[in-house]
Tab-separated table of C-alpha atoms in Angstrom:
chain	number	residue	atom	x	y	z
A	16	UNK	CA	-111.603	147.688	-228.273
A	17	UNK	CA	-111.134	145.466	-225.223
A	18	UNK	CA	-114.027	143.157	-226.176
A	19	UNK	CA	-112.170	142.133	-229.343
A	20	UNK	CA	-108.672	142.628	-227.923
A	21	UNK	CA	-107.682	145.117	-230.599
A	22	UNK	CA	-107.165	148.831	-231.211
A	23	UNK	CA	-109.340	150.510	-233.834
A	24	UNK	CA	-107.647	153.439	-235.559
A	25	UNK	CA	-109.124	155.919	-238.035
A	26	UNK	CA	-107.570	158.891	-239.783
A	27	UNK	CA	-108.349	161.279	-242.644
A	28	UNK	CA	-105.505	161.984	-245.091
A	29	UNK	CA	-105.528	165.283	-246.985
A	30	UNK	CA	-102.681	164.738	-249.463
A	31	UNK	CA	-102.945	162.221	-252.294
A	32	UNK	CA	-100.074	160.017	-253.417
A	33	UNK	CA	-97.984	157.323	-251.797
A	34	UNK	CA	-98.439	156.885	-248.057
A	35	UNK	CA	-96.679	155.163	-245.178
A	36	UNK	CA	-98.364	154.219	-241.905
A	37	UNK	CA	-96.078	153.278	-239.017
A	38	UNK	CA	-97.394	151.325	-236.014
A	39	UNK	CA	-95.128	150.831	-233.013
A	40	UNK	CA	-95.352	149.246	-229.588
A	41	UNK	CA	-92.843	150.129	-226.930
A	42	UNK	CA	-90.898	152.095	-229.488
A	43	UNK	CA	-90.570	149.118	-231.849
A	44	UNK	CA	-92.372	148.568	-235.158
A	45	UNK	CA	-95.034	145.875	-235.111
A	46	UNK	CA	-94.824	143.165	-237.760
A	47	UNK	CA	-94.749	144.569	-241.332
A	48	UNK	CA	-94.715	148.192	-240.135
A	49	UNK	CA	-94.447	150.660	-241.798
A	50	UNK	CA	-97.342	149.818	-244.101
A	51	UNK	CA	-97.085	151.225	-247.627
A	52	UNK	CA	-100.223	152.420	-249.381
A	53	UNK	CA	-101.721	154.997	-251.672
A	54	UNK	CA	-104.106	157.880	-251.065
A	55	UNK	CA	-106.453	158.715	-253.932
A	56	UNK	CA	-107.705	162.271	-254.554
A	57	UNK	CA	-111.287	163.064	-253.631
A	58	UNK	CA	-114.104	164.256	-255.868
A	59	UNK	CA	-113.560	167.310	-258.065
A	60	UNK	CA	-114.331	170.567	-256.258
A	61	UNK	CA	-115.387	173.648	-258.253
A	62	UNK	CA	-113.741	176.186	-255.937
A	63	UNK	CA	-110.392	174.374	-255.907
A	64	UNK	CA	-110.265	173.454	-259.605
A	65	UNK	CA	-108.283	175.616	-262.027
A	66	UNK	CA	-108.920	177.341	-265.353
A	67	UNK	CA	-105.937	178.517	-267.373
A	68	UNK	CA	-104.686	179.173	-270.889
A	69	UNK	CA	-104.385	182.217	-273.153
A	70	UNK	CA	-108.049	181.800	-274.081
A	71	UNK	CA	-108.929	183.146	-270.638
A	72	UNK	CA	-107.573	186.512	-271.799
A	73	UNK	CA	-108.624	186.619	-275.453
A	74	UNK	CA	-108.312	185.148	-278.922
A	75	UNK	CA	-107.750	186.021	-282.555
A	76	UNK	CA	-110.868	186.404	-284.693
A	77	UNK	CA	-111.562	183.113	-286.442
A	78	UNK	CA	-108.683	181.639	-284.435
A	79	UNK	CA	-108.641	179.474	-281.320
A	80	UNK	CA	-108.582	180.711	-277.751
A	81	UNK	CA	-107.191	177.702	-275.859
A	82	UNK	CA	-108.516	176.972	-272.365
A	83	UNK	CA	-107.763	174.118	-269.954
A	84	UNK	CA	-109.803	173.141	-266.910
A	85	UNK	CA	-107.823	171.254	-264.232
A	86	UNK	CA	-109.920	169.314	-261.744
A	87	UNK	CA	-108.791	169.334	-258.095
A	88	UNK	CA	-110.444	168.012	-254.946
A	89	UNK	CA	-111.412	170.037	-251.861
A	90	UNK	CA	-107.857	169.718	-250.509
A	91	UNK	CA	-106.258	170.927	-253.734
A	92	UNK	CA	-105.099	167.496	-254.891
A	93	UNK	CA	-105.120	166.924	-258.630
A	94	UNK	CA	-107.872	164.573	-259.795
A	95	UNK	CA	-106.304	161.917	-262.028
A	96	UNK	CA	-109.303	160.644	-263.977
A	97	UNK	CA	-112.025	162.162	-266.100
A	98	UNK	CA	-115.801	162.025	-266.061
A	99	UNK	CA	-116.661	165.223	-264.206
A	100	UNK	CA	-119.467	167.299	-265.783
A	101	UNK	CA	-117.634	170.598	-266.335
A	102	UNK	CA	-119.485	172.995	-268.614
A	103	UNK	CA	-118.310	176.182	-270.356
A	104	UNK	CA	-119.832	178.902	-272.538
A	105	UNK	CA	-118.988	182.351	-273.915
A	106	UNK	CA	-121.187	185.462	-274.168
A	107	UNK	CA	-120.823	189.130	-275.077
A	108	UNK	CA	-119.614	190.662	-271.799
A	109	UNK	CA	-121.684	193.824	-272.238
A	110	UNK	CA	-125.017	192.389	-273.355
A	111	UNK	CA	-124.945	188.721	-272.479
A	112	UNK	CA	-125.899	187.983	-276.078
A	113	UNK	CA	-124.236	185.565	-278.449
A	114	UNK	CA	-124.502	182.637	-276.070
A	115	UNK	CA	-122.366	179.771	-277.318
A	116	UNK	CA	-121.419	176.551	-275.588
A	117	UNK	CA	-117.721	175.712	-275.555
A	118	UNK	CA	-117.123	172.023	-276.146
A	119	UNK	CA	-114.851	170.546	-273.489
A	120	UNK	CA	-112.737	167.519	-274.388
A	121	UNK	CA	-112.270	165.124	-271.492
A	122	UNK	CA	-108.609	164.029	-271.587
A	123	UNK	CA	-109.238	161.268	-269.048
A	124	UNK	CA	-106.557	162.511	-266.642
A	125	UNK	CA	-108.406	165.240	-264.753
A	126	UNK	CA	-107.877	167.873	-267.443
A	127	UNK	CA	-110.434	169.183	-269.935
A	128	UNK	CA	-109.408	171.078	-273.076
A	129	UNK	CA	-111.470	173.631	-274.954
A	130	UNK	CA	-111.215	176.271	-277.651
A	131	UNK	CA	-113.463	179.233	-278.354
A	132	UNK	CA	-113.477	181.390	-281.484
A	133	UNK	CA	-114.586	185.057	-281.624
A	134	UNK	CA	-116.183	186.283	-284.841
A	135	UNK	CA	-115.614	190.046	-284.681
A	136	UNK	CA	-113.156	192.512	-283.157
A	137	UNK	CA	-114.227	195.312	-280.843
A	138	UNK	CA	-116.276	193.013	-278.626
A	139	UNK	CA	-115.281	191.908	-275.144
A	140	UNK	CA	-116.380	188.442	-274.187
A	141	UNK	CA	-117.093	186.593	-270.964
A	142	UNK	CA	-116.140	182.964	-270.321
A	143	UNK	CA	-118.164	180.952	-267.827
A	144	UNK	CA	-117.019	177.589	-266.436
A	145	UNK	CA	-119.223	175.585	-264.057
A	146	UNK	CA	-119.109	172.251	-262.287
A	147	UNK	CA	-122.526	170.930	-261.250
A	148	UNK	CA	-123.899	174.463	-261.347
A	149	UNK	CA	-121.089	176.002	-259.241
A	150	UNK	CA	-118.606	178.497	-260.781
A	151	UNK	CA	-115.118	177.079	-261.194
A	152	UNK	CA	-112.167	179.009	-259.763
A	153	UNK	CA	-112.497	182.700	-260.839
A	154	UNK	CA	-115.409	182.150	-263.239
A	155	UNK	CA	-116.878	184.152	-264.890
A	156	UNK	CA	-113.798	185.448	-266.712
A	157	UNK	CA	-114.587	188.886	-268.127
A	158	UNK	CA	-112.841	191.218	-270.547
A	159	UNK	CA	-111.705	188.580	-273.037
A	160	UNK	CA	-110.395	190.405	-276.096
A	161	UNK	CA	-111.075	189.624	-279.748
A	162	UNK	CA	-108.194	190.832	-281.924
A	163	UNK	CA	-107.534	190.696	-285.647
A	164	UNK	CA	-104.034	189.292	-285.149
A	165	UNK	CA	-101.736	188.397	-282.277
A	166	UNK	CA	-98.767	190.650	-281.580
A	167	UNK	CA	-95.121	189.727	-281.072
A	168	UNK	CA	-94.122	187.018	-278.621
A	169	UNK	CA	-93.795	188.465	-275.122
A	170	UNK	CA	-92.053	186.059	-272.724
A	171	UNK	CA	-93.459	187.770	-269.635
A	172	UNK	CA	-96.922	186.624	-270.789
A	173	UNK	CA	-95.964	183.019	-271.545
A	174	UNK	CA	-97.902	180.712	-269.212
A	175	UNK	CA	-96.733	177.367	-267.828
A	176	UNK	CA	-99.226	174.913	-266.337
A	177	UNK	CA	-99.339	171.269	-265.337
A	178	UNK	CA	-98.624	168.830	-262.536
A	179	UNK	CA	-94.914	168.653	-263.376
A	180	UNK	CA	-94.447	172.203	-262.099
A	181	UNK	CA	-95.124	171.013	-258.556
A	182	UNK	CA	-94.424	167.334	-258.130
A	183	UNK	CA	-92.887	164.240	-259.682
A	184	UNK	CA	-92.187	160.596	-258.865
A	185	UNK	CA	-88.597	159.380	-259.201
A	186	UNK	CA	-88.233	157.233	-262.306
A	187	UNK	CA	-91.544	158.343	-263.844
A	188	UNK	CA	-92.294	160.978	-266.459
A	189	UNK	CA	-93.529	164.363	-265.297
A	190	UNK	CA	-95.087	166.856	-267.689
A	191	UNK	CA	-96.261	170.425	-268.057
A	192	UNK	CA	-97.126	172.754	-270.914
A	193	UNK	CA	-96.072	176.265	-271.875
A	194	UNK	CA	-98.242	178.507	-274.043
A	195	UNK	CA	-96.708	181.506	-275.802
A	196	UNK	CA	-98.623	184.790	-275.912
A	197	UNK	CA	-98.317	188.415	-276.985
A	198	UNK	CA	-98.235	191.496	-274.731
A	199	UNK	CA	-102.024	191.307	-274.224
A	200	UNK	CA	-101.878	187.640	-273.255
A	201	UNK	CA	-103.454	186.492	-276.515
A	202	UNK	CA	-102.088	183.089	-277.532
A	203	UNK	CA	-99.787	182.720	-280.519
A	204	UNK	CA	-100.528	180.251	-283.302
A	205	UNK	CA	-96.907	179.627	-284.295
A	206	UNK	CA	-93.877	178.155	-282.568
A	207	UNK	CA	-90.247	179.190	-282.679
A	208	UNK	CA	-89.656	180.482	-279.147
A	209	UNK	CA	-86.312	179.457	-277.667
A	210	UNK	CA	-87.252	177.952	-274.309
A	211	UNK	CA	-84.604	176.645	-271.918
A	212	UNK	CA	-85.767	174.376	-269.094
A	213	UNK	CA	-83.399	173.300	-266.316
A	214	UNK	CA	-83.653	171.149	-263.195
A	215	UNK	CA	-81.213	171.612	-260.311
A	216	UNK	CA	-80.890	169.431	-257.229
A	217	UNK	CA	-78.513	168.342	-254.471
A	218	UNK	CA	-78.127	164.560	-254.036
A	219	UNK	CA	-79.457	163.163	-250.763
A	220	UNK	CA	-75.968	161.822	-250.071
A	221	UNK	CA	-74.633	165.382	-250.186
A	222	UNK	CA	-72.022	166.929	-252.426
A	223	UNK	CA	-72.276	169.554	-255.129
A	224	UNK	CA	-75.578	170.457	-256.731
A	225	UNK	CA	-76.325	169.059	-260.181
A	226	UNK	CA	-78.160	170.619	-263.113
A	227	UNK	CA	-79.897	169.022	-266.082
A	228	UNK	CA	-80.910	171.034	-269.160
A	229	UNK	CA	-83.691	169.534	-271.265
A	230	UNK	CA	-83.206	168.980	-274.992
A	231	UNK	CA	-85.101	171.167	-277.478
A	232	UNK	CA	-86.996	169.469	-280.273
A	233	UNK	CA	-89.656	170.224	-282.863
A	234	UNK	CA	-92.694	168.054	-283.596
A	235	UNK	CA	-91.619	165.294	-285.980
A	236	UNK	CA	-87.958	165.295	-284.916
A	237	UNK	CA	-86.265	162.022	-284.005
A	238	UNK	CA	-86.637	161.506	-280.266
A	239	UNK	CA	-89.470	164.014	-279.994
A	240	UNK	CA	-91.350	161.586	-277.760
A	241	UNK	CA	-88.383	161.000	-275.464
A	242	UNK	CA	-88.265	162.278	-271.895
A	243	UNK	CA	-86.158	165.305	-270.867
A	244	UNK	CA	-87.461	167.234	-273.873
A	245	UNK	CA	-89.000	170.646	-274.576
A	246	UNK	CA	-91.173	169.943	-277.619
A	247	UNK	CA	-92.216	172.813	-279.885
A	248	UNK	CA	-95.635	171.778	-281.240
A	249	UNK	CA	-95.507	174.541	-283.866
A	250	UNK	CA	-98.798	176.098	-282.717
A	251	UNK	CA	-97.617	178.314	-279.872
A	252	UNK	CA	-97.609	175.518	-277.304
A	253	UNK	CA	-94.641	173.611	-275.903
A	254	UNK	CA	-94.841	170.222	-274.182
A	255	UNK	CA	-92.227	169.655	-271.487
A	256	UNK	CA	-91.430	166.120	-270.317
A	257	UNK	CA	-88.761	165.142	-267.801
A	258	UNK	CA	-87.753	162.231	-265.588
A	259	UNK	CA	-85.790	162.623	-262.360
A	260	UNK	CA	-84.132	159.813	-260.416
A	261	UNK	CA	-83.350	161.407	-257.040
A	262	UNK	CA	-86.197	161.616	-254.510
A	263	UNK	CA	-85.250	165.122	-253.359
A	264	UNK	CA	-86.696	168.551	-254.118
A	265	UNK	CA	-85.652	169.935	-257.513
A	266	UNK	CA	-85.507	173.578	-258.606
A	267	UNK	CA	-87.262	173.957	-261.971
A	268	UNK	CA	-86.524	177.013	-264.092
A	269	UNK	CA	-87.794	178.196	-267.495
A	270	UNK	CA	-86.200	180.966	-269.539
A	271	UNK	CA	-86.770	182.278	-273.061
A	272	UNK	CA	-84.310	183.604	-275.572
A	273	UNK	CA	-80.693	184.670	-275.569
A	274	UNK	CA	-81.386	187.188	-272.814
A	275	UNK	CA	-82.762	184.426	-270.594
A	276	UNK	CA	-86.052	186.280	-270.203
A	277	UNK	CA	-88.294	185.058	-267.399
A	278	UNK	CA	-91.738	183.832	-268.380
A	279	UNK	CA	-94.868	184.594	-266.369
A	280	UNK	CA	-94.879	183.462	-262.735
A	281	UNK	CA	-92.389	183.005	-259.915
A	282	UNK	CA	-89.222	181.106	-260.907
A	283	UNK	CA	-87.534	178.832	-260.119
A	284	UNK	CA	-90.289	176.575	-258.829
A	285	UNK	CA	-89.758	173.800	-256.285
A	286	UNK	CA	-90.744	170.336	-257.505
A	287	UNK	CA	-91.420	167.853	-254.718
A	288	UNK	CA	-90.066	164.472	-255.842
A	289	UNK	CA	-91.203	161.321	-254.055
A	290	UNK	CA	-89.663	157.856	-254.270
A	291	UNK	CA	-90.971	155.484	-256.906
A	292	UNK	CA	-92.181	151.910	-256.469
A	293	UNK	CA	-89.995	149.524	-254.498
A	294	UNK	CA	-87.490	147.678	-256.705
A	295	UNK	CA	-86.498	144.254	-255.373
A	296	UNK	CA	-83.212	144.236	-257.294
A	297	UNK	CA	-82.113	147.443	-255.578
A	298	UNK	CA	-83.442	146.708	-252.116
A	299	UNK	CA	-81.288	145.237	-249.340
A	300	UNK	CA	-81.706	143.357	-246.080
A	301	UNK	CA	-79.805	144.220	-242.944
A	302	UNK	CA	-79.947	143.248	-239.272
A	303	UNK	CA	-79.016	145.630	-236.483
A	304	UNK	CA	-76.909	144.152	-233.696
A	305	UNK	CA	-79.433	145.261	-231.077
A	306	UNK	CA	-82.229	143.410	-232.894
A	307	UNK	CA	-80.528	140.007	-233.057
A	308	UNK	CA	-82.209	137.263	-231.044
A	309	UNK	CA	-80.886	133.809	-230.235
A	310	UNK	CA	-83.476	131.060	-230.183
């Protein structure tokens, strides 16, 4: 903009999180460059949002089919606050009868929890999830089973979900959840599964790879709220919390039982770890010989 003796720059980021904008002139950074900032996710998008949980496959009569809706924006970034008007209901898949709203609990972090309860066996149900009138993800979900009792735990049907499966910030807690299920994918109502969660990484400075195995605890145990824990909630769900310190990709793996059975999905998963906030006590100041100027 020659009239104002400046350059106007605009850009559209597509990935939320920490950002760094570098401005150079003649190959040298201008004053204060690079500029640190943050990119917020956009508005929740129905097509990009997720619906998961054993309740998407079925439930025990008079039990709870657990479902989670995960809001994401049009670029697939996780929305980090609540307030979006998601709506869910269940009907008889064959007749459309038995319409019943499913109450969604806004967790305030971009996730919405719900439970639905079938009343009789022998009926297949359909779960509908909408956002502002638009179907969310694969909605409607058809063929939901109503069973009299869940079968034995089947690791291949255990489902893991949550932000901590994909990304983390060094020095901050990352989380995800595992839900146990039987061979038909129906959620279990009891705990007791032996889940082993490991993180493996190679330091940025090089050297041998390192592995961390998370501790196993039950609800109510001392240290149950600590990080680096697999917490058995006693209801068929397991809360996993971990904190990493190296801003490098980590390999995350989950296994069940003595035979190290794989749970549902592709494992290990790659967790992208970004650096945390700048710490003055650990930062340093240096001057390159070529940059020294005598005044």
